[in-house]
Short mmCIF file of C-alpha atoms in Angstrom, two decimals:
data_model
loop_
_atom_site.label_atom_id
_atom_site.label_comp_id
_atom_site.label_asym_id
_atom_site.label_seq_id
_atom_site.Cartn_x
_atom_site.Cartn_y
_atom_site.Cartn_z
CA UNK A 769 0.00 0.00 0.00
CA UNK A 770 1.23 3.50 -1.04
CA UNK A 771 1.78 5.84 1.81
CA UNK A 772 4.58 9.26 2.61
CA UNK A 773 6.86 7.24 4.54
CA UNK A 774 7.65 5.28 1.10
CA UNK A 775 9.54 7.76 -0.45
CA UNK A 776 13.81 8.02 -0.23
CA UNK A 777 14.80 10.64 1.73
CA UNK A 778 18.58 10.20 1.08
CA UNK A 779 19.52 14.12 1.47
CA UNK A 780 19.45 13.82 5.78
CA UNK A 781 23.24 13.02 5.43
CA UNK A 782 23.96 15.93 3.46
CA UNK A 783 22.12 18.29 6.21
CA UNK A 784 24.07 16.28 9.19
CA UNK A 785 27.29 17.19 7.11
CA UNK A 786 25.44 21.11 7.27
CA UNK A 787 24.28 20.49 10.83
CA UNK A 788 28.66 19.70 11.66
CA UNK A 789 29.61 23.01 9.74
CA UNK A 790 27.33 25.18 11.55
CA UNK A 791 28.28 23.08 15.11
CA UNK A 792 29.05 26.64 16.96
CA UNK A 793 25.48 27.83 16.50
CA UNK A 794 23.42 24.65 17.76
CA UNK A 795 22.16 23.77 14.02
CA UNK A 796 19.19 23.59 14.09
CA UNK A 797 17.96 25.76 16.98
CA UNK A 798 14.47 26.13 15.79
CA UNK A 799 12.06 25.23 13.22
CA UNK A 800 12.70 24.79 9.36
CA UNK A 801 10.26 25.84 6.98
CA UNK A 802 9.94 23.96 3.64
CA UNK A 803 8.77 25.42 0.82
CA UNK A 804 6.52 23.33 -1.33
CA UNK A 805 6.03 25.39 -4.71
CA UNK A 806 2.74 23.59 -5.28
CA UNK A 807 -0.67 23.38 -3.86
CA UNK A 808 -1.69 20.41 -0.95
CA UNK A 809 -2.65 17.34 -2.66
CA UNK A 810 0.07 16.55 -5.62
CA UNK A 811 3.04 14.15 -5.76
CA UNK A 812 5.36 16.98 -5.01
CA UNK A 813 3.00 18.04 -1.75
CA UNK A 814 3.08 13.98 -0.53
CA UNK A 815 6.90 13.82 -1.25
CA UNK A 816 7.64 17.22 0.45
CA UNK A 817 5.60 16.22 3.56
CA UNK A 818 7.44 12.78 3.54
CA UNK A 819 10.60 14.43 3.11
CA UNK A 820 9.75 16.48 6.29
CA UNK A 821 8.21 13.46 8.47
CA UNK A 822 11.94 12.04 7.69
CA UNK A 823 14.13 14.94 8.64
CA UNK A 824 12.38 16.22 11.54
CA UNK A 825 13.07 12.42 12.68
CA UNK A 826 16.98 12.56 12.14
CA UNK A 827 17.64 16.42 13.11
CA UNK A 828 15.00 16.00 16.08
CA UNK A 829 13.63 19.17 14.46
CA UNK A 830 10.54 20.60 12.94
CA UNK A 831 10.15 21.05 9.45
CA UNK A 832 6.85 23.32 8.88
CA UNK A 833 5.66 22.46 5.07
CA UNK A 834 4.77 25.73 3.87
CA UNK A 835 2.65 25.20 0.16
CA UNK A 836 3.19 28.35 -1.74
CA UNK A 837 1.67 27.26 -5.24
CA UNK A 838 0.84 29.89 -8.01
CA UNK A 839 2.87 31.05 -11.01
CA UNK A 840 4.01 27.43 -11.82
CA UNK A 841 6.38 27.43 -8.84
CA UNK A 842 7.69 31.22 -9.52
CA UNK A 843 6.32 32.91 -6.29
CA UNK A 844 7.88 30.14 -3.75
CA UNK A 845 10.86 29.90 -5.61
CA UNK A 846 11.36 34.42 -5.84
CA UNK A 847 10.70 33.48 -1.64
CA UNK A 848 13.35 31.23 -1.28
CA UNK A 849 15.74 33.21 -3.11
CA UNK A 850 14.97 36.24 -0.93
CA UNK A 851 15.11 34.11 2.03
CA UNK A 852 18.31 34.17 4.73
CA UNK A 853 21.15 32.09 3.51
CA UNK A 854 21.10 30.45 7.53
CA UNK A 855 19.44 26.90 6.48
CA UNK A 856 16.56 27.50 8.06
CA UNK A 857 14.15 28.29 4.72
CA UNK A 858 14.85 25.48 2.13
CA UNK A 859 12.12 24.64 -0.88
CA UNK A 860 11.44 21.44 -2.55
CA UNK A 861 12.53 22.64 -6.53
CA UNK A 862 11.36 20.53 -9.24
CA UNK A 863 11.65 20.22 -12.57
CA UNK A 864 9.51 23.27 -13.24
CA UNK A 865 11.00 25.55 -10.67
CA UNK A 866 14.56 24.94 -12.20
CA UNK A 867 13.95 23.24 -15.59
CA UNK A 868 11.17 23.84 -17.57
CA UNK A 869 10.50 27.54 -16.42
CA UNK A 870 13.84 28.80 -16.51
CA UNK A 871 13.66 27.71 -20.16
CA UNK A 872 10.31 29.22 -21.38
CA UNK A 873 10.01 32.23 -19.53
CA UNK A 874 12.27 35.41 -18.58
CA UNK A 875 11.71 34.67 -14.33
CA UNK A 876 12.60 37.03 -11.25
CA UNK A 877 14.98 34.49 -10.37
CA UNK A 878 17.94 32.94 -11.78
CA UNK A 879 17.59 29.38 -11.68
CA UNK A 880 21.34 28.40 -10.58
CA UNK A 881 23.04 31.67 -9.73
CA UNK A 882 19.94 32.55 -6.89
CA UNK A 883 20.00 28.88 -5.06
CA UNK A 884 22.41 26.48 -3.06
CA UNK A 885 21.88 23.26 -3.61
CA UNK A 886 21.25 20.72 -1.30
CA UNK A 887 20.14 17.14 -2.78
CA UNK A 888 18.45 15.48 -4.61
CA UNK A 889 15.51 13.09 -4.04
CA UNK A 890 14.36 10.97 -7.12
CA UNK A 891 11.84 11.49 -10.42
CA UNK A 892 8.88 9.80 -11.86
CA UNK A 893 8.01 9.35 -15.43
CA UNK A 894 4.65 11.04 -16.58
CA UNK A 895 1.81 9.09 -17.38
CA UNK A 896 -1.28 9.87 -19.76
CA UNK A 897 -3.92 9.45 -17.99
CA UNK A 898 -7.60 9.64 -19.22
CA UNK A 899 -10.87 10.24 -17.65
CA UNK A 900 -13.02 6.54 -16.84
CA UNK A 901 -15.80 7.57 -19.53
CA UNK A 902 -13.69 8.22 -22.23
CA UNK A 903 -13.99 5.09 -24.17
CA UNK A 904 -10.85 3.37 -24.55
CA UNK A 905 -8.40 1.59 -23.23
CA UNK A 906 -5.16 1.63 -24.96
CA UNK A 907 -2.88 4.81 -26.48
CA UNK A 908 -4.01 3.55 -30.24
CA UNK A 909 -7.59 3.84 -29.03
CA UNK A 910 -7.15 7.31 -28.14
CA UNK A 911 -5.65 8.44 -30.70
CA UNK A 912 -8.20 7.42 -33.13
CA UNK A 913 -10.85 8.60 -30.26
CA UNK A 914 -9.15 12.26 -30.48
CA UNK A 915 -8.99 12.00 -34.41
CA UNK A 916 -12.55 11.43 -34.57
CA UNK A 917 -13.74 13.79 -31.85
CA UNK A 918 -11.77 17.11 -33.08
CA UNK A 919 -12.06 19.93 -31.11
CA UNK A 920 -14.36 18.41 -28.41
CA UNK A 921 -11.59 17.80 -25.91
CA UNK A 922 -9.07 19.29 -23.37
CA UNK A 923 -6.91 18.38 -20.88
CA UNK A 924 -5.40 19.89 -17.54
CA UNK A 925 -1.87 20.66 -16.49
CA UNK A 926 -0.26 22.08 -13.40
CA UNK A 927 0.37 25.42 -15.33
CA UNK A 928 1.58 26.79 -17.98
CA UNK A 929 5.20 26.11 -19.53
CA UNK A 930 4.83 23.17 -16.90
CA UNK A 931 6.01 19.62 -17.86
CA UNK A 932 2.91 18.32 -17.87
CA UNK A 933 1.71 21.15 -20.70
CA UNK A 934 5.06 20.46 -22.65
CA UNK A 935 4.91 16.63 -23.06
CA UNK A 936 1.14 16.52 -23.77
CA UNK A 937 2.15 19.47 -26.62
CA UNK A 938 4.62 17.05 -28.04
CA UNK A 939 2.37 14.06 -27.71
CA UNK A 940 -0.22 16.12 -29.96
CA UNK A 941 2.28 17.01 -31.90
CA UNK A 942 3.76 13.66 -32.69
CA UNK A 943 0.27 12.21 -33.07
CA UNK A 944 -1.03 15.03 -35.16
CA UNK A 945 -4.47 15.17 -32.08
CA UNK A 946 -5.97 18.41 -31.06
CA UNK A 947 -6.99 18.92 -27.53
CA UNK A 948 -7.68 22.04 -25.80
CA UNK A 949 -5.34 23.09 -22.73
CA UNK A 950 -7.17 24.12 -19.47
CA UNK A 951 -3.74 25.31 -16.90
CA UNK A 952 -4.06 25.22 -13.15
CA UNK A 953 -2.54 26.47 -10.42
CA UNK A 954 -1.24 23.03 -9.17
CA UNK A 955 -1.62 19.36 -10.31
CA UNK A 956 -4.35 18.43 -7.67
CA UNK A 957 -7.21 20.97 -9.06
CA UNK A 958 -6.60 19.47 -12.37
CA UNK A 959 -6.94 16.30 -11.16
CA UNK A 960 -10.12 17.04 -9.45
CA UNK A 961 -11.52 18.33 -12.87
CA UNK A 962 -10.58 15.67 -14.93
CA UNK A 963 -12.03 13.02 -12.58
CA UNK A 964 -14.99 15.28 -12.55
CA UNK A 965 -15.51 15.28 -16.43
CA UNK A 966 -14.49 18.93 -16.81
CA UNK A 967 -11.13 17.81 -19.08
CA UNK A 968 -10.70 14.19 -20.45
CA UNK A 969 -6.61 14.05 -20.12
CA UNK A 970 -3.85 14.65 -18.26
CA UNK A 971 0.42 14.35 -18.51
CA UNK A 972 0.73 14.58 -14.91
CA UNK A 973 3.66 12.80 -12.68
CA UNK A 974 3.40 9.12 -12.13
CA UNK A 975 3.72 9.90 -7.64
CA UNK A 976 0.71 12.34 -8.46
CA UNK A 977 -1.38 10.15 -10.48
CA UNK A 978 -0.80 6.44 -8.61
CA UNK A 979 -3.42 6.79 -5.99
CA UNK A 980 -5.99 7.77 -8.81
CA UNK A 981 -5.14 5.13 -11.29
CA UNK A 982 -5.09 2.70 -8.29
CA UNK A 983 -8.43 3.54 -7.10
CA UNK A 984 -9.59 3.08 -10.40
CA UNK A 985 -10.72 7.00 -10.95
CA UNK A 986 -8.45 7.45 -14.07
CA UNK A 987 -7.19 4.97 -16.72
CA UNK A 988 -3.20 5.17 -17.88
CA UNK A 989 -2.46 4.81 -21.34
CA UNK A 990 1.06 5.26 -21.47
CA UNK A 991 4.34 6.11 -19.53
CA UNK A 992 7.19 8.33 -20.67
CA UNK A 993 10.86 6.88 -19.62
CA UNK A 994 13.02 4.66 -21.63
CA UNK A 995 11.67 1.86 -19.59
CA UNK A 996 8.24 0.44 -18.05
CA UNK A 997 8.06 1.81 -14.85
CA UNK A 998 7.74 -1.22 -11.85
CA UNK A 999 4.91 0.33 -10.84
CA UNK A 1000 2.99 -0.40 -13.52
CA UNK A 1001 4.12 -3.00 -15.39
CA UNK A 1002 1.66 -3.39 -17.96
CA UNK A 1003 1.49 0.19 -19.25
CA UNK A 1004 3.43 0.58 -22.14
CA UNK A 1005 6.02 3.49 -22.79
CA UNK A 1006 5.63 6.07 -25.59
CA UNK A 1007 8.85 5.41 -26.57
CA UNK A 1008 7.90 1.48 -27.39
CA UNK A 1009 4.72 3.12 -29.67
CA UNK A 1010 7.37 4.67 -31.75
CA UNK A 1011 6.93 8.22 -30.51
CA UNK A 1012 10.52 10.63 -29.98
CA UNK A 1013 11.62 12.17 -27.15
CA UNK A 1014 9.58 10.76 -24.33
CA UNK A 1015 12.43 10.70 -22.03
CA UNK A 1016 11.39 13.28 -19.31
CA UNK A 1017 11.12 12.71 -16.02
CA UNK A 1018 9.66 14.75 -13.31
CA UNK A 1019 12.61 15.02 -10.51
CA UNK A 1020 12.26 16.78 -7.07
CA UNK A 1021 15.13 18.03 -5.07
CA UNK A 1022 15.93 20.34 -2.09
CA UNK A 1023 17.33 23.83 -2.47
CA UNK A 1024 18.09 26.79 -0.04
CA UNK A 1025 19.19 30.67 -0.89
CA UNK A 1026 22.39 31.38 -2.65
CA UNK A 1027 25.24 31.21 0.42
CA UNK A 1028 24.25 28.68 2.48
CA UNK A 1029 27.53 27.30 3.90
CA UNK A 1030 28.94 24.13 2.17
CA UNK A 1031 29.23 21.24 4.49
CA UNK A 1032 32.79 20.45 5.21
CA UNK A 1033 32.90 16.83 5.26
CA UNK A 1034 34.40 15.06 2.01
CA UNK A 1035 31.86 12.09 2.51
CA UNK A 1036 28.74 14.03 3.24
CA UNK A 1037 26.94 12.74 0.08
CA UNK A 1038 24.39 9.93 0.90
CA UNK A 1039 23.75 6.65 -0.82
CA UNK A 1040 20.80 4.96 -1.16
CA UNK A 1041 20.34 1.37 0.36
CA UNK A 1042 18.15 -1.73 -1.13
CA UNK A 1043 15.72 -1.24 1.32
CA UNK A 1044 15.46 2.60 0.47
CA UNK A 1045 15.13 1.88 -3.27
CA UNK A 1046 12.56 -0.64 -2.63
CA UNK A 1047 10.73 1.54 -0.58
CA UNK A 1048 11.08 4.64 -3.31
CA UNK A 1049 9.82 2.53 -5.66
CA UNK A 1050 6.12 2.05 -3.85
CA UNK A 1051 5.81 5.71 -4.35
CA UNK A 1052 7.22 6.19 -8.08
CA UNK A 1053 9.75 8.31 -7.20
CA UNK A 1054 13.33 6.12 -7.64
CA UNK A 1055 16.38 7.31 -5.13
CA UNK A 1056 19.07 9.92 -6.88
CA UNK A 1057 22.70 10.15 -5.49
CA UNK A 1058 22.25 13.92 -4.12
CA UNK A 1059 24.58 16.55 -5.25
CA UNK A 1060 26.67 19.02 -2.99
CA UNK A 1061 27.59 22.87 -4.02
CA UNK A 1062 30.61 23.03 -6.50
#
């Protein structure tokens, strides 16, 4: 059974190794907040709160989830970049915050120059996922069901320039559909309208979209990834129905503001274990060596 605790929280190490560096002030004195650039409810929202649960455990510390959504992760990222470099404001970046964004849009923030890194946590593929009435069951199916049904439907995304906008572009590009795009401010509204019938697809993170497509509320089609995720075996990739490019995942990893001190210990870098893998894999979200400051 999917629940928070699944998910690999490697990057605990890394803030020890912090925690050692900043020894002469008592790191950390008093609460951490944790910026989650997305509404409650999503993948990145369970991972963030798991990532929390986890670190508050090893630091004996509490981590206060603060969900900032809005502007496809630009106002809770401009915060964190504003915030004190002291290690006590850190935000959950994802591949919007400091991928897709960065590369679409001119942004208040630069995505590298503005940010210390801290680690990274893991990635899930995306899945297209389709509302229970539309009638099919397979990626051929609805493709011919979109061919035949031009301009009658739409589907959701977390914003715009957002991953899940950009790979269901280049889906309908590739498979020459036409859907409408409906943005919204986070992944878990637009998954509350497509289960409601108000859009018939979605491209939205596989750690998002499990507990729907396990409770039966939404039906995958197909997974991007060079690989069948574990989690879902039977669900083909885009990749294996000759479509290009499908290689995107949707990471997650922790930042902080530009000068946080670099931990001083050479072999501060966590690895994952078996166990931790195996547990990562429960949520989607695989276990990523995390990276330290140059």
């Amino acid at each position: 059974m999917t629940n928070r605790r699944s998910v690999l929280i490697a990057a605990p190490a890394l803030l020890l190794a912090a925690r050692r560096a900043w020894a002469a002030d008592a790191f950390p004195s008093k609460p951490i907040r944790y910026i989650v650039p997305v509404a409650a409810g999503g993948g990145s929202d369970f991972i963030g709160r798991a990532v929390c649960e986890r670190w508050g455990h090893v630091l004996n510390q509490t981590f206060v989830v603060d969900n900032m959504g809005g502007g496809g992760g630009v106002i809770a990222t401009q915060a964190t970049a504003k915030a004190p470099a002291d290690g006590y404001t850190l935000m959950q970046g994802y591949v919007a915050t400091h991928g897709t964004s960065p590369a679409t849009r001119k942004l208040p923030y630069d995505a590298v120059k503005d940010f210390s890194p801290i680690g990274m946590i893991g990635g899930t593929p995306n899945v297209l996922v389709v509302n229970t009435s539309v009638p099919v069951n397979d990626l051929k199916g609805f493709i011919e069901y979109c061919r035949k049904n031009p301009g009658k439907l739409s589907y959701g995304s977390s914003g715009v320039g957002s991953l899940t906008q950009l790979v269901m572009e280049l889906f309908k590009q590739q498979s020459g559909v036409f859907m409408l795009h409906v943005p919204y401010r986070g992944i878990a509204p637009a998954f509350t309208d497509l289960m409601g019938g108000q859009t018939h697809a979605m491209f939205p993170g596989l750690a998002a979209a499990l507990p729907h497509i396990r409770s039966g509320r939404v039906k995958p089609l197909a997974v991007t990834g060079t690989a069948r995720n574990p989690t879902l075996k039977d669900v083909p990739t885009l990749i294996e129905a000759g479509f290009k490019g499908f290689d995107a995942m949707q990471w997650y990893g922790v930042v902080g503001p530009a000068g946080i001190p670099r931990p001083s210990s050479s072999n501060s870098t966590p690895r994952s274990t078996p166990s931790s893998r195996r547990r990562t894999c429960a949520r989607s979200s695989p276990a990523k060596p995390s990276i330290r400051p140059p």
